[in-house]
Amino acid sequence: MPLRLEKLPDRTPVRMSISLEPDLALALKDYAHLYQQSYGNDEKPETLIPAMLDTFLKSDLGFKRARKKLHSTSQPQGY
C-alpha cells in the first residue's frame, strides 16, 4: 500500500566555503544586526545566508523556468 507521504529527499547538509568582498561581508553583518533588531534573535550572517539564498532562488522566476527546462531536457528517455 503506497503511503501518502513520499520518501523524503536527502537532507544531508553540504558544506561550502566562499570568499566575499569586504563590502558584501559588511552588508551581511549589517543585515544580521537589523535582523536582530527586527526579530530579537541574534544570528550570525553565516546562519542567515542559506535562508537568504533560498528566498532569492525561490523568487527568481527566470531561474525557475530555466531550471525546469534544464532538468526536463536532461532526464533520460522513459524516466
mmCIF file with all atom_site columns, C-alpha atoms in Angstrom:
data_model
loop_
_atom_site.group_PDB
_atom_site.id
_atom_site.type_symbol
_atom_site.label_atom_id
_atom_site.label_alt_id
_atom_site.label_comp_id
_atom_site.label_asym_id
_atom_site.label_entity_id
_atom_site.label_seq_id
_atom_site.pdbx_PDB_ins_code
_atom_site.Cartn_x
_atom_site.Cartn_y
_atom_site.Cartn_z
_atom_site.occupancy
_atom_site.B_iso_or_equiv
_atom_site.pdbx_formal_charge
_atom_site.auth_seq_id
_atom_site.auth_comp_id
_atom_site.auth_asym_id
_atom_site.auth_atom_id
_atom_site.pdbx_PDB_model_num
ATOM 1  C CA . MET A 1 1  ? 0.000  0.000  0.000   1.00 0.00 ? 1  MET A CA 1
ATOM 2  C CA . PRO A 1 2  ? 1.601  3.286  -1.032  1.00 0.00 ? 2  PRO A CA 1
ATOM 3  C CA . LEU A 1 3  ? 1.871  5.949  1.599   1.00 0.00 ? 3  LEU A CA 1
ATOM 4  C CA . ARG A 1 4  ? 0.559  9.442  1.103   1.00 0.00 ? 4  ARG A CA 1
ATOM 5  C CA . LEU A 1 5  ? 3.905  10.884 2.123   1.00 0.00 ? 5  LEU A CA 1
ATOM 6  C CA . GLU A 1 6  ? 6.618  10.352 -0.457  1.00 0.00 ? 6  GLU A CA 1
ATOM 7  C CA . LYS A 1 7  ? 10.099 9.292  0.529   1.00 0.00 ? 7  LYS A CA 1
ATOM 8  C CA . LEU A 1 8  ? 11.967 12.295 1.925   1.00 0.00 ? 8  LEU A CA 1
ATOM 9  C CA . PRO A 1 9  ? 14.822 13.648 -0.187  1.00 0.00 ? 9  PRO A CA 1
ATOM 10 C CA . ASP A 1 10 ? 18.403 13.617 1.034   1.00 0.00 ? 10 ASP A CA 1
ATOM 11 C CA . ARG A 1 11 ? 18.660 16.404 3.589   1.00 0.00 ? 11 ARG A CA 1
ATOM 12 C CA . THR A 1 12 ? 22.317 15.982 4.481   1.00 0.00 ? 12 THR A CA 1
ATOM 13 C CA . PRO A 1 13 ? 23.819 19.483 4.616   1.00 0.00 ? 13 PRO A CA 1
ATOM 14 C CA . VAL A 1 14 ? 26.547 20.243 2.091   1.00 0.00 ? 14 VAL A CA 1
ATOM 15 C CA . ARG A 1 15 ? 29.342 22.421 3.427   1.00 0.00 ? 15 ARG A CA 1
ATOM 16 C CA . MET A 1 16 ? 30.615 25.124 1.093   1.00 0.00 ? 16 MET A CA 1
ATOM 17 C CA . SER A 1 17 ? 33.117 27.872 1.698   1.00 0.00 ? 17 SER A CA 1
ATOM 18 C CA . ILE A 1 18 ? 33.172 31.194 -0.128  1.00 0.00 ? 18 ILE A CA 1
ATOM 19 C CA . SER A 1 19 ? 35.230 34.350 -0.153  1.00 0.00 ? 19 SER A CA 1
ATOM 20 C CA . LEU A 1 20 ? 33.406 37.664 -0.012  1.00 0.00 ? 20 LEU A CA 1
ATOM 21 C CA . GLU A 1 21 ? 34.362 41.171 -0.988  1.00 0.00 ? 21 GLU A CA 1
ATOM 22 C CA . PRO A 1 22 ? 34.688 43.392 2.110   1.00 0.00 ? 22 PRO A CA 1
ATOM 23 C CA . ASP A 1 23 ? 31.621 45.468 1.161   1.00 0.00 ? 23 ASP A CA 1
ATOM 24 C CA . LEU A 1 24 ? 29.434 42.367 0.892   1.00 0.00 ? 24 LEU A CA 1
ATOM 25 C CA . ALA A 1 25 ? 30.747 40.980 4.187   1.00 0.00 ? 25 ALA A CA 1
ATOM 26 C CA . LEU A 1 26 ? 29.892 44.290 5.883   1.00 0.00 ? 26 LEU A CA 1
ATOM 27 C CA . ALA A 1 27 ? 26.429 44.332 4.287   1.00 0.00 ? 27 ALA A CA 1
ATOM 28 C CA . LEU A 1 28 ? 25.763 40.816 5.604   1.00 0.00 ? 28 LEU A CA 1
ATOM 29 C CA . LYS A 1 29 ? 26.947 41.833 9.071   1.00 0.00 ? 29 LYS A CA 1
ATOM 30 C CA . ASP A 1 30 ? 24.619 44.851 8.937   1.00 0.00 ? 30 ASP A CA 1
ATOM 31 C CA . TYR A 1 31 ? 21.765 42.607 7.765   1.00 0.00 ? 31 TYR A CA 1
ATOM 32 C CA . ALA A 1 32 ? 22.323 40.312 10.761  1.00 0.00 ? 32 ALA A CA 1
ATOM 33 C CA . HIS A 1 33 ? 22.235 43.355 13.037  1.00 0.00 ? 33 HIS A CA 1
ATOM 34 C CA . LEU A 1 34 ? 18.953 44.563 11.503  1.00 0.00 ? 34 LEU A CA 1
ATOM 35 C CA . TYR A 1 35 ? 17.571 41.016 11.732  1.00 0.00 ? 35 TYR A CA 1
ATOM 36 C CA . GLN A 1 36 ? 18.334 41.058 15.457  1.00 0.00 ? 36 GLN A CA 1
ATOM 37 C CA . GLN A 1 37 ? 16.579 44.406 15.843  1.00 0.00 ? 37 GLN A CA 1
ATOM 38 C CA . SER A 1 38 ? 13.545 43.143 13.928  1.00 0.00 ? 38 SER A CA 1
ATOM 39 C CA . TYR A 1 39 ? 13.127 39.705 15.491  1.00 0.00 ? 39 TYR A CA 1
ATOM 40 C CA . GLY A 1 40 ? 15.107 39.811 18.731  1.00 0.00 ? 40 GLY A CA 1
ATOM 41 C CA . ASN A 1 41 ? 17.222 36.822 17.688  1.00 0.00 ? 41 ASN A CA 1
ATOM 42 C CA . ASP A 1 42 ? 20.965 37.321 17.494  1.00 0.00 ? 42 ASP A CA 1
ATOM 43 C CA . GLU A 1 43 ? 22.039 35.391 14.382  1.00 0.00 ? 43 GLU A CA 1
ATOM 44 C CA . LYS A 1 44 ? 25.416 35.354 12.687  1.00 0.00 ? 44 LYS A CA 1
ATOM 45 C CA . PRO A 1 45 ? 25.481 36.249 8.988   1.00 0.00 ? 45 PRO A CA 1
ATOM 46 C CA . GLU A 1 46 ? 26.628 32.736 8.073   1.00 0.00 ? 46 GLU A CA 1
ATOM 47 C CA . THR A 1 47 ? 23.489 31.382 9.746   1.00 0.00 ? 47 THR A CA 1
ATOM 48 C CA . LEU A 1 48 ? 21.236 33.696 7.717   1.00 0.00 ? 48 LEU A CA 1
ATOM 49 C CA . ILE A 1 49 ? 22.930 33.205 4.330   1.00 0.00 ? 49 ILE A CA 1
ATOM 50 C CA . PRO A 1 50 ? 21.308 29.815 3.469   1.00 0.00 ? 50 PRO A CA 1
ATOM 51 C CA . ALA A 1 51 ? 17.803 31.238 4.100   1.00 0.00 ? 51 ALA A CA 1
ATOM 52 C CA . MET A 1 52 ? 18.672 34.376 2.117   1.00 0.00 ? 52 MET A CA 1
ATOM 53 C CA . LEU A 1 53 ? 19.875 32.316 -0.852  1.00 0.00 ? 53 LEU A CA 1
ATOM 54 C CA . ASP A 1 54 ? 16.824 30.056 -0.666  1.00 0.00 ? 54 ASP A CA 1
ATOM 55 C CA . THR A 1 55 ? 14.483 33.064 -0.643  1.00 0.00 ? 55 THR A CA 1
ATOM 56 C CA . PHE A 1 56 ? 16.338 34.651 -3.558  1.00 0.00 ? 56 PHE A CA 1
ATOM 57 C CA . LEU A 1 57 ? 16.275 31.500 -5.696  1.00 0.00 ? 57 LEU A CA 1
ATOM 58 C CA . LYS A 1 58 ? 12.591 30.832 -4.969  1.00 0.00 ? 58 LYS A CA 1
ATOM 59 C CA . SER A 1 59 ? 11.699 34.370 -6.080  1.00 0.00 ? 59 SER A CA 1
ATOM 60 C CA . ASP A 1 60 ? 13.729 34.303 -9.330  1.00 0.00 ? 60 ASP A CA 1
ATOM 61 C CA . LEU A 1 61 ? 11.154 33.333 -11.957 1.00 0.00 ? 61 LEU A CA 1
ATOM 62 C CA . GLY A 1 62 ? 13.700 33.243 -14.781 1.00 0.00 ? 62 GLY A CA 1
ATOM 63 C CA . PHE A 1 63 ? 15.818 30.795 -12.792 1.00 0.00 ? 63 PHE A CA 1
ATOM 64 C CA . LYS A 1 64 ? 12.771 28.613 -12.048 1.00 0.00 ? 64 LYS A CA 1
ATOM 65 C CA . ARG A 1 65 ? 11.830 28.400 -15.733 1.00 0.00 ? 65 ARG A CA 1
ATOM 66 C CA . ALA A 1 66 ? 15.396 27.746 -16.900 1.00 0.00 ? 66 ALA A CA 1
ATOM 67 C CA . ARG A 1 67 ? 15.982 25.151 -14.184 1.00 0.00 ? 67 ARG A CA 1
ATOM 68 C CA . LYS A 1 68 ? 12.764 23.329 -15.033 1.00 0.00 ? 68 LYS A CA 1
ATOM 69 C CA . LYS A 1 69 ? 13.777 23.260 -18.694 1.00 0.00 ? 69 LYS A CA 1
ATOM 70 C CA . LEU A 1 70 ? 17.304 22.137 -17.778 1.00 0.00 ? 70 LEU A CA 1
ATOM 71 C CA . HIS A 1 71 ? 16.032 19.189 -15.773 1.00 0.00 ? 71 HIS A CA 1
ATOM 72 C CA . SER A 1 72 ? 13.275 18.226 -18.209 1.00 0.00 ? 72 SER A CA 1
ATOM 73 C CA . THR A 1 73 ? 15.731 18.001 -21.124 1.00 0.00 ? 73 THR A CA 1
ATOM 74 C CA . SER A 1 74 ? 18.430 16.193 -19.156 1.00 0.00 ? 74 SER A CA 1
ATOM 75 C CA . GLN A 1 75 ? 16.181 13.345 -17.998 1.00 0.00 ? 75 GLN A CA 1
ATOM 76 C CA . PRO A 1 76 ? 16.804 10.013 -19.725 1.00 0.00 ? 76 PRO A CA 1
ATOM 77 C CA . GLN A 1 77 ? 14.012 8.842  -22.034 1.00 0.00 ? 77 GLN A CA 1
ATOM 78 C CA . GLY A 1 78 ? 11.354 6.773  -20.274 1.00 0.00 ? 78 GLY A CA 1
ATOM 79 C CA . TYR A 1 79 ? 12.081 8.312  -16.896 1.00 0.00 ? 79 TYR A CA 1
#
